[in-house]
Coordinates of C-alpha atoms and ligand atoms in Angstrom, one line a residue:
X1 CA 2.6 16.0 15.8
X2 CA 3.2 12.7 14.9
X3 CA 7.1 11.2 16.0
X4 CA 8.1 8.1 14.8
X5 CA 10.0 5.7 17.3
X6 CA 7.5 6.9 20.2
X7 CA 5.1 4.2 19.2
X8 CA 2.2 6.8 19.5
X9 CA -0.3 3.6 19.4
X10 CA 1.1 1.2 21.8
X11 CA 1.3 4.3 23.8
X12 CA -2.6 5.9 23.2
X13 CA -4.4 2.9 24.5
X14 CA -6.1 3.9 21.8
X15 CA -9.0 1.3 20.1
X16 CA -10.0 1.2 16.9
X17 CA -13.0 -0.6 16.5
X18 CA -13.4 -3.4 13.8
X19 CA -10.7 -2.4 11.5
X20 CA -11.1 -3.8 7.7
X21 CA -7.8 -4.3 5.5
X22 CA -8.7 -4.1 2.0
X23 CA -7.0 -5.6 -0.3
X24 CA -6.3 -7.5 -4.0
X25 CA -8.8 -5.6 -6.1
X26 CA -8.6 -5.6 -9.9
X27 CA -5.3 -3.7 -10.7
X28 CA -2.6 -5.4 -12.6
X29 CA -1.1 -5.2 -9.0
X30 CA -3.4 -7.4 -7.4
X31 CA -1.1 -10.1 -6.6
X32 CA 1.3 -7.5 -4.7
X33 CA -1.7 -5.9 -2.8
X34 CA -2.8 -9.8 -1.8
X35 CA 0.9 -10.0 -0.2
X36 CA 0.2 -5.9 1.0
X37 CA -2.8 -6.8 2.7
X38 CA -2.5 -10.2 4.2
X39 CA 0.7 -8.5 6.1
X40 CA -0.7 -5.8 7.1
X41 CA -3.7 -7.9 8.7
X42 CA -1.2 -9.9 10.2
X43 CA 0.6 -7.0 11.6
X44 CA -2.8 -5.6 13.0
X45 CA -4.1 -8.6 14.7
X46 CA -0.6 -8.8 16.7
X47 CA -1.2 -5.4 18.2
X48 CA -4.6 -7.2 19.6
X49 CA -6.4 -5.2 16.6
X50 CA -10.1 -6.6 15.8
X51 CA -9.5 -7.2 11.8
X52 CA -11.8 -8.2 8.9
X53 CA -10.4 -8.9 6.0
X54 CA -11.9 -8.0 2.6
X55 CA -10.8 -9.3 -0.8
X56 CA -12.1 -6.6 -2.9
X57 CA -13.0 -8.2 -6.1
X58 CA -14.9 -7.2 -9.2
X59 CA -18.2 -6.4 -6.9
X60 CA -15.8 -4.0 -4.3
X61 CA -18.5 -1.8 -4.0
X62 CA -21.6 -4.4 -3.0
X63 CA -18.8 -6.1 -0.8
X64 CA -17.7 -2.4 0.8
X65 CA -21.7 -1.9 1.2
X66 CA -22.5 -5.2 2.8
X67 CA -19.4 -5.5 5.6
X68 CA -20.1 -3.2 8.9
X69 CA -16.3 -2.4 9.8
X70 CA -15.6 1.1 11.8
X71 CA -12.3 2.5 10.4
X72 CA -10.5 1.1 6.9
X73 CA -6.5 0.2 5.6
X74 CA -6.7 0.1 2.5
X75 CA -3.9 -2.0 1.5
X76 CA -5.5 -1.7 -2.8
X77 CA -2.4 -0.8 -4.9
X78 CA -3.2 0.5 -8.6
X79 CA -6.5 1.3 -10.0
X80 CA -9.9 1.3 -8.3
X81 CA -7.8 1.5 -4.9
X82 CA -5.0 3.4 -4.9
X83 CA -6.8 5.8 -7.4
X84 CA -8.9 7.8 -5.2
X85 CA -12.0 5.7 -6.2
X86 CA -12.4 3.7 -2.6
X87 CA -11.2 6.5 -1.4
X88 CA -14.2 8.4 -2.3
X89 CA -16.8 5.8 -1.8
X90 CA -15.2 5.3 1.7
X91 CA -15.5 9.1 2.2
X92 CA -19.2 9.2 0.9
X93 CA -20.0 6.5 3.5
X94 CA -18.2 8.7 6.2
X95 CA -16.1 5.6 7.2
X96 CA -12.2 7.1 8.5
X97 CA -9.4 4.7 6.4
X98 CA -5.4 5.5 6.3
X99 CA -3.7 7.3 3.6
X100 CA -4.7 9.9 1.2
X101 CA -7.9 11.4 0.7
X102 CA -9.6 10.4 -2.6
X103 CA -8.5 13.5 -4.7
X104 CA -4.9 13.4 -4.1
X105 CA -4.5 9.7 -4.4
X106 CA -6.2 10.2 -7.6
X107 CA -3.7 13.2 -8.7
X108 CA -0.4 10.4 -7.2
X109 CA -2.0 8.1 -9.4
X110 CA -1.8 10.3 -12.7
X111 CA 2.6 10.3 -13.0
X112 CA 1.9 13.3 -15.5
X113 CA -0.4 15.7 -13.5
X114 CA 1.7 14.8 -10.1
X115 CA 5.1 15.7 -12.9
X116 CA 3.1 19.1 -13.9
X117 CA 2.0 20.0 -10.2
X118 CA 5.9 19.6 -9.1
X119 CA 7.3 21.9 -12.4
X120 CA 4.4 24.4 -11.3
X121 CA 6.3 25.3 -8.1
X122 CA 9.6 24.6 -9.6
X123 CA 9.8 21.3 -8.0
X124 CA 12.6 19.1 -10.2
X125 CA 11.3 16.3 -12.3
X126 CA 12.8 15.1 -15.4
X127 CA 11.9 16.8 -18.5
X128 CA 9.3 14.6 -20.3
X129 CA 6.6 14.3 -23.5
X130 CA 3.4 13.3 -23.8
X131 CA 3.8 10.6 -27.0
X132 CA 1.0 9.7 -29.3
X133 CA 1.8 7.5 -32.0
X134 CA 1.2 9.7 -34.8
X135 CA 4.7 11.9 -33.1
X136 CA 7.8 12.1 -34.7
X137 CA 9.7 9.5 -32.1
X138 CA 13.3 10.3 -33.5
X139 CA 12.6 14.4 -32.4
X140 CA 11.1 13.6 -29.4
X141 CA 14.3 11.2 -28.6
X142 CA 16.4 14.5 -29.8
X143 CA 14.3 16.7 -27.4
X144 CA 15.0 14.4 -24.4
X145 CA 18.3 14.0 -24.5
X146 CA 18.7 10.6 -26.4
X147 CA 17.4 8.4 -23.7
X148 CA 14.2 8.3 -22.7
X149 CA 11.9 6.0 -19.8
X150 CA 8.6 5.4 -21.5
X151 CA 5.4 4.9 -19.1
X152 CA 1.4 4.5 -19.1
X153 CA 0.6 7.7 -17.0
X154 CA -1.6 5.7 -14.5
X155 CA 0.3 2.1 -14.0
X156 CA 3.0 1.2 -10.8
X157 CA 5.5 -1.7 -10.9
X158 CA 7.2 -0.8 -13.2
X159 CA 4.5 -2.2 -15.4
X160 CA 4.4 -1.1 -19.0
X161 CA 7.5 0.4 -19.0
X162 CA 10.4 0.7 -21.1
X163 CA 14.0 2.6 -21.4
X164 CA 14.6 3.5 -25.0
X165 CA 17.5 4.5 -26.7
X166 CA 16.6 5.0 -30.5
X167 CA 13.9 5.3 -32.0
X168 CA 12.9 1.9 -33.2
X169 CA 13.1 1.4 -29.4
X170 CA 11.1 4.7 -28.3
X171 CA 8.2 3.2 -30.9
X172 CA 8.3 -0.6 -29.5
X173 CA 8.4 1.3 -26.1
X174 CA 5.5 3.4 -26.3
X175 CA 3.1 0.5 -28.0
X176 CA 4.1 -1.7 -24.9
X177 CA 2.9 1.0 -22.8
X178 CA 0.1 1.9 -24.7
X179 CA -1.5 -1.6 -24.0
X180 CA -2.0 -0.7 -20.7
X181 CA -3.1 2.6 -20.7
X182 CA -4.6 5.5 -23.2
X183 CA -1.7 8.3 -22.0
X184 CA 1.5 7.4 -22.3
X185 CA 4.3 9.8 -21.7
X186 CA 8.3 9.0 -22.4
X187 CA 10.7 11.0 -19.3
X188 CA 14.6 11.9 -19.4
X189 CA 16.8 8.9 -18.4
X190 CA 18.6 10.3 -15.6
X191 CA 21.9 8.6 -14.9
X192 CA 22.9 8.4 -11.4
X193 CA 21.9 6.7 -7.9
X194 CA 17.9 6.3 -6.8
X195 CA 16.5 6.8 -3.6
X196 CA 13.0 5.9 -2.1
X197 CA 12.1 8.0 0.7
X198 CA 9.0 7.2 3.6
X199 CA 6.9 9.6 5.0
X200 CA 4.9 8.6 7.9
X201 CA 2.3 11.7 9.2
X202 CA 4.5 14.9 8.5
X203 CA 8.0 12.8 9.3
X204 CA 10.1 11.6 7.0
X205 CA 11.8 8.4 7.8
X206 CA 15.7 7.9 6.8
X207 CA 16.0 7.7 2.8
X208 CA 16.6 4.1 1.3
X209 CA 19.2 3.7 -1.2
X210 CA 17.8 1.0 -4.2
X211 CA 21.1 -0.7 -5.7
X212 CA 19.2 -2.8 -8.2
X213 CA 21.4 -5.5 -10.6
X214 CA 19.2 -5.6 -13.3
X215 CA 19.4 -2.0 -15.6
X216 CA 16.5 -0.6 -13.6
X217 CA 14.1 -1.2 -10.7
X218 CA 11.8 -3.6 -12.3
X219 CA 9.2 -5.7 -11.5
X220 CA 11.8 -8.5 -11.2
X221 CA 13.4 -6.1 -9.3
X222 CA 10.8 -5.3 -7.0
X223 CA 9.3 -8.5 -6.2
X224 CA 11.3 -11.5 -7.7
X225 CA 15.0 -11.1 -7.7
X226 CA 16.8 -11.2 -4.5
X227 CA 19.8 -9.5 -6.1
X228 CA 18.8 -5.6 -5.3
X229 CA 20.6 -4.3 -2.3
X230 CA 19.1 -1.6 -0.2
X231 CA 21.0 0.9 1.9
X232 CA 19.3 2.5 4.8
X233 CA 20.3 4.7 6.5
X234 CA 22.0 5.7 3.0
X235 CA 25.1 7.5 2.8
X236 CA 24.5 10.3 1.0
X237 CA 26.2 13.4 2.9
X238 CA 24.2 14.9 5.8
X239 CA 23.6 18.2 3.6
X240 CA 22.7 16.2 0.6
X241 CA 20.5 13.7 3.0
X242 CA 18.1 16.8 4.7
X243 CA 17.5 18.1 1.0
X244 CA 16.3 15.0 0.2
X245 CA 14.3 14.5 3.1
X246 CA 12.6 17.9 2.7
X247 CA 12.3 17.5 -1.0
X248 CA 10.3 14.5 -0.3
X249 CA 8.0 15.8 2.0
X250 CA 7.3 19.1 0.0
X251 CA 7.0 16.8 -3.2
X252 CA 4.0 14.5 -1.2
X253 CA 2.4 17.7 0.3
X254 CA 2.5 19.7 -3.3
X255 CA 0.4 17.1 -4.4
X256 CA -2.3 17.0 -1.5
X257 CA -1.2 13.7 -0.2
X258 CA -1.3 12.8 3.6
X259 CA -1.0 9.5 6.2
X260 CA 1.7 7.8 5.0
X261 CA 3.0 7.2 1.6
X262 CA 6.6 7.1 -0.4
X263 CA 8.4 9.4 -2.8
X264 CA 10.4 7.9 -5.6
X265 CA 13.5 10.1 -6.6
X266 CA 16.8 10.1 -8.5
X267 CA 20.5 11.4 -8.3
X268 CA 22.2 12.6 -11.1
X269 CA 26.2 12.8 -11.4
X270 CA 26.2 16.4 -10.4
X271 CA 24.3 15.5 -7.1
X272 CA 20.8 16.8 -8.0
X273 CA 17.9 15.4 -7.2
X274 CA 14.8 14.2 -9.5
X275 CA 11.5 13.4 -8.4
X276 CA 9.5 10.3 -10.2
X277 CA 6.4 9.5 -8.5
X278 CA 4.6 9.3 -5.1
X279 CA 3.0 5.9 -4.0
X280 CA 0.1 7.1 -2.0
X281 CA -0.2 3.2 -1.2
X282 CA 3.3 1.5 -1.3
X283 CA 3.9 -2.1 -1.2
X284 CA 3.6 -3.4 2.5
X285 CA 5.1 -7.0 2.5
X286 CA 7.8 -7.6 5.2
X287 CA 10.4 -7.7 2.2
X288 CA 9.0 -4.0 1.0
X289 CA 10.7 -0.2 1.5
X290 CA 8.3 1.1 3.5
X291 CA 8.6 -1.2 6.8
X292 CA 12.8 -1.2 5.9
X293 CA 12.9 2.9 6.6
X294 CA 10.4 2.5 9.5
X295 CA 13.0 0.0 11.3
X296 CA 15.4 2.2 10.4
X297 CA 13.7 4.4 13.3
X298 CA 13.0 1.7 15.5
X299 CA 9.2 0.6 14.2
X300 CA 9.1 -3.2 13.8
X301 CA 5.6 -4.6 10.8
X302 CA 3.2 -4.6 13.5
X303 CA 3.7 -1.5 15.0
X304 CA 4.0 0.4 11.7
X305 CA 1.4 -0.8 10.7
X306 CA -0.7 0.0 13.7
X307 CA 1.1 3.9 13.4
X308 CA -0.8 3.9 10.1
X309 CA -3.6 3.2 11.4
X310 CA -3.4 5.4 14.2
X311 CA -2.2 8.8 11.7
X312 CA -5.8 7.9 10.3
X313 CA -7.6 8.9 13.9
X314 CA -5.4 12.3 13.8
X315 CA -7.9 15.4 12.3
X316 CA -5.5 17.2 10.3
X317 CA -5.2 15.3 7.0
Ligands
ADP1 N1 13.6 9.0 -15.8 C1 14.2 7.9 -15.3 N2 15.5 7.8 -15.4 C2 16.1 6.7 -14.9 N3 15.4 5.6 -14.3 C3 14.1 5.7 -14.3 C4 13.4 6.9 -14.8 N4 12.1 6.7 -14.6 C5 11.9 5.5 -14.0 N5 13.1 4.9 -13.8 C6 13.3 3.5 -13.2 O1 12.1 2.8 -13.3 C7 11.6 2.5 -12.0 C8 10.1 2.7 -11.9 O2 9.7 4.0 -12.2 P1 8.6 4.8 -11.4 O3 8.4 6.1 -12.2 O4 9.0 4.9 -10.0 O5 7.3 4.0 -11.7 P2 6.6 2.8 -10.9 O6 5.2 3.3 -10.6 O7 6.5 1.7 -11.8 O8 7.4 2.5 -9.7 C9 12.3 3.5 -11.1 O9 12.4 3.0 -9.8 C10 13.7 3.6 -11.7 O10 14.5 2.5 -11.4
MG2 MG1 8.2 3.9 -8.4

């Protein structure tokens, strides 16, 4: 079993071959998987890791085909990488990488079937409805509780999405979202405190708290402004703290998910929790959550990095 703050690489003497980050791809998140991956190759070579690095472009496949590399990160965020896609080609070639296996990253990837696997085991997720532009917005607004998050079903960073809070709005909302994506759903506005919480193997590191100053965590939020504040360790109550914890873990393990990845959740006034999404390949810069829960326990970039590569070697996935 995997325990974080052992350093289970440094430790293993472990070597890994020739190790290829992949990264950039196509995705409207290419330019935060250039920033991923160039830190995460970074963070490899200090642990003495042999490292190609591979922008994956439009011809990712021909490029995959013609490198020889032993073991993959894949460092892709969005479409074509974080979807399951390399995933599976990877898989098909028999070539280990980190992270998910192809059909759960492709299930993380789809908010509504990863929102429809948690309500199947009574997992709590905001209420939500698929919109389609011939609906009757105002009822839907009703149905929802008069505010409403509007999102293409397959984008990350915040991309294409939209609070609403009539139905003018709900309309503008869903035809920004609908430019990037054919499904588009709209989600209960839950008022409260949000949380982002690391799982690395089957531990989950100490829960971030995300204090954002604009209205929600945007993209300006995420990668621009310096004005969001993080808390971790958070101070949510010990009680409240472990139900997170193992609310996140379930959540990623409901959905098939395994390696390393992060849960997105929120806190309503009444304390109870609400799971939004799972990031089966979360942003990896030295500014990103992921790295700020794992120093939280004592892992610096390089080493967490090298952890993640070294969950890949471990059978059970
Ligand atoms: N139902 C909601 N209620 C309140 N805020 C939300 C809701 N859904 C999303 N948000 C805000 O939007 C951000 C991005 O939403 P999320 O579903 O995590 O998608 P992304 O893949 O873009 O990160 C969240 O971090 C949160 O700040
Ligand atoms: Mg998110």
């Amino acid at each position: 079993m995997y325990q974080p703050g052992f350093k289970n690489f440094v430790n293993s003497g472990k070597s890994f071959g020739k190790v290829a980050v992949l990264y950039g791809g196509t995705s409207a998140e290419r330019d935060v998987s250039l920033k991923s991956g160039r830190a995460v190759a970074n963070g490899l070579r200090e642990q003495g890791i042999d490292i190609l690095e591979l922008d994956i472009g439009n011809q990712g496949v021909a490029q995959i085909l013609a490198a020889t590399f032993d073991r993959a990160f894949i460092a892709l965020h969005g479409e074509g990488g974080e979807d399951g896609k390399v995933q599976a080609l990877l898989q098909l070639l028999g070539i280990p990488f980190t992270g998910s296996l192809h059909t759960a990253s492709a299930i993380a990837m789809d908010k509504l079937k990863t929102k429809q696997i948690w309500l199947s085991a009574s997992l709590p997720t905001p209420d939500y409805r698929v919109l389609q532009s011939s609906d009757d917005f105002a009822a839907c607004l009703q149905a929802l509780g008069g505010s409403v998050f509007v999102k293409p079903v397959h984008e990350g960073s915040s991309i294409g999405m939209t609070c609403a809070n009539n139905k003018e709005e709900l309309k503008a909302a869903f035809e920004a979202a609908e430019k990037f994506d054919s499904e588009v759903f709209a989600e209960s506005t839950v008022v409260g405190r949000e949380f982002t919480v690391a799982i690395l193997g089957e531990t989950v590191l100490p829960p971030i708290e995300l204090l954002p100053s604009n209205r929600f965590y945007d993209y300006d939020a995420k990668y621009i402004s310096n004005e969001t504040r993080y808390l971790c360790p958070c101070n949510l109550t010990p009680d409240k703290n472990k139900e997170l914890c193992e609310l996140a873990l379930k959540s990623f393990k409901m959905i098939g998910c395994s390696g390393w990845g992060r849960v997105d959740a929120l806190q309503d006034e009444a304390g109870n929790f609400h799971l939004l999404e799972v990031n089966t390949v979360p942003g990896m810069t030295d500014h990103s959550l992921v790295p700020m829960a794992a120093r939280a326990v004592g892992l610096n970039f390089s080493e967490l990095v090298a952890e993640i590569l070294y969950i890949s070697t471990l059978g059970a996935r």
